[in-house]
């Protein structure tokens, strides 16, 4: 069965410094992986997705993630944090048998300090 | 293009009651999925509808049900509400899913007293 593990429940950074949110996945098949962001009292927004094309995936708002099969990782990075990046981030894998079903990680809350 | 809309945004019910939540997908989208978000269990898949048919189902009891209409609008119903059903219920739509991007609505916050 597919699953994702987000290694940090909270990450705090200063504005202008790099962001790293870690995600490991477990999948018997070549997975489709996503990162979603949720701002307070708002719905989820797709940041980026990996579907077996390029291993380095660029998303919106300067975020990117690299698919590393040997490490079963899909970490999310951004070179320079902005105050508006403060939110909850979810690493997501789609179910191999029912690709319409998304399996969410437990989330990482990103705090950005001025 | 209007986004996914969910009504109502907030709802308070008491144990034993039933509730119906509504979701209007983005125009042209035929797939609608429902998720439950709680602090303890995180985000969990409830079910997905496509062309008025339930195509996928998560691991929730039969008290949770849904349907989809010919205009792709979807409703979910929870009967015999329990305290543990308090959650944010999110609806997502996509063109045909199958790894297409799912667009999420703002959610309905259900509180069961």
mmCIF file of C-alpha atoms in Angstrom:
data_model
loop_
_atom_site.group_PDB
_atom_site.id
_atom_site.type_symbol
_atom_site.label_atom_id
_atom_site.label_comp_id
_atom_site.label_asym_id
_atom_site.label_seq_id
_atom_site.Cartn_x
_atom_site.Cartn_y
_atom_site.Cartn_z
ATOM 1 C CA UNK A 1 0.000 0.000 0.000
ATOM 2 C CA UNK A 2 1.097 3.534 -0.658
ATOM 3 C CA UNK A 3 1.963 5.900 2.171
ATOM 4 C CA UNK A 4 3.887 9.074 2.835
ATOM 5 C CA UNK A 5 5.757 10.146 5.963
ATOM 6 C CA UNK A 6 6.434 13.776 6.673
ATOM 7 C CA UNK A 7 9.426 13.814 8.929
ATOM 8 C CA UNK A 8 8.793 17.150 10.654
ATOM 9 C CA UNK A 9 5.508 18.315 12.118
ATOM 10 C CA UNK A 10 6.819 21.874 12.520
ATOM 11 C CA UNK A 11 9.549 23.812 10.727
ATOM 12 C CA UNK A 12 10.573 27.362 11.608
ATOM 13 C CA UNK A 13 12.732 29.560 9.403
ATOM 14 C CA UNK A 14 13.633 33.206 9.142
ATOM 15 C CA UNK A 15 12.443 35.216 6.192
ATOM 16 C CA UNK A 16 14.964 35.051 3.364
ATOM 17 C CA UNK A 17 16.488 31.731 4.449
ATOM 18 C CA UNK A 18 16.016 28.375 2.662
ATOM 19 C CA UNK A 19 13.085 26.089 3.330
ATOM 20 C CA UNK A 20 13.314 22.294 3.457
ATOM 21 C CA UNK A 21 10.242 20.166 4.166
ATOM 22 C CA UNK A 22 10.988 16.457 4.184
ATOM 23 C CA UNK A 23 8.830 13.655 2.838
ATOM 24 C CA UNK A 24 9.507 9.954 2.389
ATOM 25 C CA UNK A 25 7.161 7.711 0.491
ATOM 26 C CA UNK A 26 6.410 4.031 0.368
ATOM 27 C CA UNK A 27 5.079 2.533 -2.832
ATOM 28 C CA UNK A 28 5.214 -0.769 -4.649
ATOM 29 C CA UNK A 29 4.806 0.993 -7.946
ATOM 30 C CA UNK A 30 6.155 4.107 -9.560
ATOM 31 C CA UNK A 31 4.199 6.659 -7.587
ATOM 32 C CA UNK A 32 2.562 9.946 -8.434
ATOM 33 C CA UNK A 33 3.561 12.424 -5.758
ATOM 34 C CA UNK A 34 2.249 15.870 -4.915
ATOM 35 C CA UNK A 35 2.780 18.724 -2.509
ATOM 36 C CA UNK A 36 -0.251 20.715 -1.425
ATOM 37 C CA UNK A 37 -0.367 23.837 0.752
ATOM 38 C CA UNK A 38 -3.170 24.889 3.065
ATOM 39 C CA UNK A 39 -3.374 28.425 4.383
ATOM 40 C CA UNK A 40 -5.536 29.060 7.461
ATOM 41 C CA UNK A 41 -9.244 28.823 6.747
ATOM 42 C CA UNK A 42 -8.594 28.090 3.097
ATOM 43 C CA UNK A 43 -8.730 25.042 0.905
ATOM 44 C CA UNK A 44 -5.762 23.073 -0.351
ATOM 45 C CA UNK A 45 -3.732 24.332 -3.281
ATOM 46 C CA UNK A 46 -1.465 22.210 -5.439
ATOM 47 C CA UNK A 47 2.163 23.369 -5.330
ATOM 48 C CA UNK A 48 3.637 20.772 -7.653
ATOM 49 C CA UNK A 49 3.334 17.185 -8.821
ATOM 50 C CA UNK A 50 5.617 14.384 -9.979
ATOM 51 C CA UNK A 51 4.288 11.850 -12.454
ATOM 52 C CA UNK A 52 7.423 10.014 -13.688
ATOM 53 C CA UNK A 53 8.703 12.723 -15.999
ATOM 54 C CA UNK A 54 11.587 14.931 -14.819
ATOM 55 C CA UNK A 55 12.800 14.089 -11.315
ATOM 56 C CA UNK A 56 13.214 17.760 -10.409
ATOM 57 C CA UNK A 57 9.797 19.325 -10.354
ATOM 58 C CA UNK A 58 9.239 23.062 -10.267
ATOM 59 C CA UNK A 59 6.060 24.398 -8.742
ATOM 60 C CA UNK A 60 4.396 27.662 -7.974
ATOM 61 C CA UNK A 61 5.735 30.422 -5.716
ATOM 62 C CA UNK A 62 9.360 29.335 -6.163
ATOM 63 C CA UNK A 63 8.955 25.871 -4.651
ATOM 64 C CA UNK A 64 10.515 22.774 -6.119
ATOM 65 C CA UNK A 65 10.890 19.119 -5.173
ATOM 66 C CA UNK A 66 13.213 16.360 -6.236
ATOM 67 C CA UNK A 67 12.101 12.760 -6.644
ATOM 68 C CA UNK A 68 14.847 10.418 -5.419
ATOM 69 C CA UNK A 69 13.927 6.795 -5.958
ATOM 70 C CA UNK A 70 17.035 5.443 -4.216
ATOM 71 C CA UNK A 71 16.118 7.362 -1.061
ATOM 72 C CA UNK A 72 12.319 7.100 -1.513
ATOM 73 C CA UNK A 73 12.169 10.819 -0.848
ATOM 74 C CA UNK A 74 10.330 13.780 -2.297
ATOM 75 C CA UNK A 75 11.534 16.767 -0.277
ATOM 76 C CA UNK A 76 10.132 20.243 -0.881
ATOM 77 C CA UNK A 77 12.525 23.185 -1.034
ATOM 78 C CA UNK A 78 12.542 26.914 -1.605
ATOM 79 C CA UNK A 79 15.695 29.030 -1.732
ATOM 80 C CA UNK A 80 14.302 31.993 0.177
ATOM 81 C CA UNK A 81 11.302 31.963 2.501
ATOM 82 C CA UNK A 82 8.692 34.685 2.431
ATOM 83 C CA UNK A 83 6.293 35.588 5.219
ATOM 84 C CA UNK A 84 3.400 34.539 2.996
ATOM 85 C CA UNK A 85 4.794 30.972 2.871
ATOM 86 C CA UNK A 86 3.638 30.350 6.447
ATOM 87 C CA UNK A 87 1.072 27.568 6.112
ATOM 88 C CA UNK A 88 0.535 23.809 6.438
ATOM 89 C CA UNK A 89 2.167 21.675 3.750
ATOM 90 C CA UNK A 90 1.063 18.188 2.802
ATOM 91 C CA UNK A 91 3.008 15.556 0.931
ATOM 92 C CA UNK A 92 0.604 13.349 -1.001
ATOM 93 C CA UNK A 93 0.759 10.123 -2.993
ATOM 94 C CA UNK A 94 -1.959 8.786 -5.221
ATOM 95 C CA UNK A 95 -3.137 5.265 -4.644
ATOM 96 C CA UNK A 96 -1.669 2.904 -7.242
ATOM 97 C CA UNK A 97 -4.925 1.007 -7.752
ATOM 98 C CA UNK A 98 -7.283 3.958 -7.438
ATOM 99 C CA UNK A 99 -5.377 6.924 -8.747
ATOM 100 C CA UNK A 100 -8.302 9.177 -7.958
ATOM 101 C CA UNK A 101 -7.683 8.573 -4.272
ATOM 102 C CA UNK A 102 -5.094 10.819 -2.654
ATOM 103 C CA UNK A 103 -3.225 9.637 0.427
ATOM 104 C CA UNK A 104 -2.064 12.536 2.563
ATOM 105 C CA UNK A 105 0.846 12.837 4.939
ATOM 106 C CA UNK A 106 0.265 14.258 8.391
ATOM 107 C CA UNK A 107 1.389 17.717 7.370
ATOM 108 C CA UNK A 108 4.230 20.100 8.239
ATOM 109 C CA UNK A 109 3.444 23.488 9.684
ATOM 110 C CA UNK A 110 5.870 26.088 8.362
ATOM 111 C CA UNK A 111 6.480 29.200 10.440
ATOM 112 C CA UNK A 112 8.375 32.121 8.956
ATOM 113 C CA UNK A 113 9.863 34.709 11.304
ATOM 114 C CA UNK A 114 10.751 38.254 10.216
ATOM 115 C CA UNK B 1 -13.500 30.650 -13.837
ATOM 116 C CA UNK B 2 -15.200 30.165 -10.495
ATOM 117 C CA UNK B 3 -13.510 27.777 -8.100
ATOM 118 C CA UNK B 4 -14.992 24.891 -6.164
ATOM 119 C CA UNK B 5 -17.722 26.105 -3.853
ATOM 120 C CA UNK B 6 -19.000 24.378 -0.748
ATOM 121 C CA UNK B 7 -22.086 25.170 1.262
ATOM 122 C CA UNK B 8 -22.592 25.789 4.035
ATOM 123 C CA UNK B 9 -19.203 26.930 5.288
ATOM 124 C CA UNK B 10 -20.041 26.284 8.926
ATOM 125 C CA UNK B 11 -22.544 23.957 10.524
ATOM 126 C CA UNK B 12 -23.408 23.020 14.079
ATOM 127 C CA UNK B 13 -25.420 19.872 14.762
ATOM 128 C CA UNK B 14 -26.160 17.652 17.740
ATOM 129 C CA UNK B 15 -25.488 13.964 18.140
ATOM 130 C CA UNK B 16 -27.949 11.735 16.352
ATOM 131 C CA UNK B 17 -28.911 14.296 13.753
ATOM 132 C CA UNK B 18 -28.095 14.011 10.097
ATOM 133 C CA UNK B 19 -26.419 16.546 7.837
ATOM 134 C CA UNK B 20 -26.079 17.205 4.115
ATOM 135 C CA UNK B 21 -23.144 19.108 2.649
ATOM 136 C CA UNK B 22 -23.017 20.439 -0.882
ATOM 137 C CA UNK B 23 -20.203 20.878 -3.366
ATOM 138 C CA UNK B 24 -20.274 22.608 -6.739
ATOM 139 C CA UNK B 25 -17.251 21.715 -8.869
ATOM 140 C CA UNK B 26 -15.449 23.909 -11.336
ATOM 141 C CA UNK B 27 -17.404 24.169 -14.570
ATOM 142 C CA UNK B 28 -16.496 21.272 -16.869
ATOM 143 C CA UNK B 29 -15.108 19.080 -14.104
ATOM 144 C CA UNK B 30 -16.817 15.719 -13.822
ATOM 145 C CA UNK B 31 -14.934 14.155 -10.923
ATOM 146 C CA UNK B 32 -15.734 15.155 -7.348
ATOM 147 C CA UNK B 33 -13.916 13.753 -4.322
ATOM 148 C CA UNK B 34 -14.645 14.238 -0.635
ATOM 149 C CA UNK B 35 -12.131 14.274 2.221
ATOM 150 C CA UNK B 36 -12.436 14.557 5.980
ATOM 151 C CA UNK B 37 -9.814 16.564 7.873
ATOM 152 C CA UNK B 38 -9.422 16.220 11.647
ATOM 153 C CA UNK B 39 -6.524 17.080 13.966
ATOM 154 C CA UNK B 40 -6.191 13.465 15.043
ATOM 155 C CA UNK B 41 -6.590 11.583 11.770
ATOM 156 C CA UNK B 42 -5.440 14.211 9.300
ATOM 157 C CA UNK B 43 -6.869 14.192 5.791
ATOM 158 C CA UNK B 44 -8.724 11.039 4.826
ATOM 159 C CA UNK B 45 -10.400 10.123 1.573
ATOM 160 C CA UNK B 46 -14.148 9.539 1.812
ATOM 161 C CA UNK B 47 -15.298 8.815 -1.732
ATOM 162 C CA UNK B 48 -15.149 9.970 -5.321
ATOM 163 C CA UNK B 49 -17.910 10.419 -7.843
ATOM 164 C CA UNK B 50 -17.630 10.571 -11.603
ATOM 165 C CA UNK B 51 -20.559 10.960 -13.967
ATOM 166 C CA UNK B 52 -23.065 10.343 -11.182
ATOM 167 C CA UNK B 53 -21.409 7.063 -10.122
ATOM 168 C CA UNK B 54 -19.352 6.373 -7.042
ATOM 169 C CA UNK B 55 -16.012 5.311 -8.452
ATOM 170 C CA UNK B 56 -13.924 4.999 -5.286
ATOM 171 C CA UNK B 57 -14.632 4.699 -1.608
ATOM 172 C CA UNK B 58 -12.500 5.118 1.489
ATOM 173 C CA UNK B 59 -12.755 3.317 4.809
ATOM 174 C CA UNK B 60 -15.666 5.109 6.425
ATOM 175 C CA UNK B 61 -18.834 3.599 7.915
ATOM 176 C CA UNK B 62 -22.045 3.439 5.955
ATOM 177 C CA UNK B 63 -23.345 6.515 7.808
ATOM 178 C CA UNK B 64 -21.314 8.481 5.299
ATOM 179 C CA UNK B 65 -22.861 8.552 1.866
ATOM 180 C CA UNK B 66 -22.881 10.756 -1.174
ATOM 181 C CA UNK B 67 -24.298 11.316 -4.570
ATOM 182 C CA UNK B 68 -23.627 13.277 -7.694
ATOM 183 C CA UNK B 69 -26.117 14.979 -9.957
ATOM 184 C CA UNK B 70 -26.150 15.277 -13.730
ATOM 185 C CA UNK B 71 -24.623 18.774 -13.496
ATOM 186 C CA UNK B 72 -21.701 17.245 -11.512
ATOM 187 C CA UNK B 73 -22.724 18.921 -8.269
ATOM 188 C CA UNK B 74 -22.276 16.569 -5.356
ATOM 189 C CA UNK B 75 -23.716 16.143 -1.910
ATOM 190 C CA UNK B 76 -22.508 14.126 1.010
ATOM 191 C CA UNK B 77 -24.704 13.012 3.832
ATOM 192 C CA UNK B 78 -23.818 11.899 7.319
ATOM 193 C CA UNK B 79 -26.541 10.208 9.329
ATOM 194 C CA UNK B 80 -26.709 9.611 13.072
ATOM 195 C CA UNK B 81 -23.985 12.110 13.802
ATOM 196 C CA UNK B 82 -21.336 11.303 16.405
ATOM 197 C CA UNK B 83 -19.023 13.682 18.252
ATOM 198 C CA UNK B 84 -16.120 12.260 16.273
ATOM 199 C CA UNK B 85 -17.665 13.440 13.022
ATOM 200 C CA UNK B 86 -16.662 16.999 13.896
ATOM 201 C CA UNK B 87 -14.243 17.923 11.136
ATOM 202 C CA UNK B 88 -13.503 20.026 8.125
ATOM 203 C CA UNK B 89 -15.035 18.354 5.079
ATOM 204 C CA UNK B 90 -13.242 19.189 1.865
ATOM 205 C CA UNK B 91 -14.494 18.680 -1.633
ATOM 206 C CA UNK B 92 -12.194 18.538 -4.652
ATOM 207 C CA UNK B 93 -12.970 18.498 -8.345
ATOM 208 C CA UNK B 94 -10.940 17.581 -11.372
ATOM 209 C CA UNK B 95 -11.535 17.277 -15.092
ATOM 210 C CA UNK B 96 -11.366 13.520 -15.165
ATOM 211 C CA UNK B 97 -8.950 12.848 -12.306
ATOM 212 C CA UNK B 98 -6.595 9.956 -12.955
ATOM 213 C CA UNK B 99 -3.666 12.055 -11.734
ATOM 214 C CA UNK B 100 -5.095 15.317 -12.961
ATOM 215 C CA UNK B 101 -4.833 18.139 -10.493
ATOM 216 C CA UNK B 102 -7.594 18.166 -7.943
ATOM 217 C CA UNK B 103 -8.925 21.626 -7.066
ATOM 218 C CA UNK B 104 -10.125 21.945 -3.502
ATOM 219 C CA UNK B 105 -12.940 24.014 -2.088
ATOM 220 C CA UNK B 106 -12.657 25.959 1.187
ATOM 221 C CA UNK B 107 -14.432 23.221 3.114
ATOM 222 C CA UNK B 108 -17.397 22.934 5.433
ATOM 223 C CA UNK B 109 -16.585 23.057 9.124
ATOM 224 C CA UNK B 110 -18.970 20.673 10.918
ATOM 225 C CA UNK B 111 -19.242 20.776 14.688
ATOM 226 C CA UNK B 112 -21.215 18.051 16.452
ATOM 227 C CA UNK B 113 -22.309 18.841 20.017
#
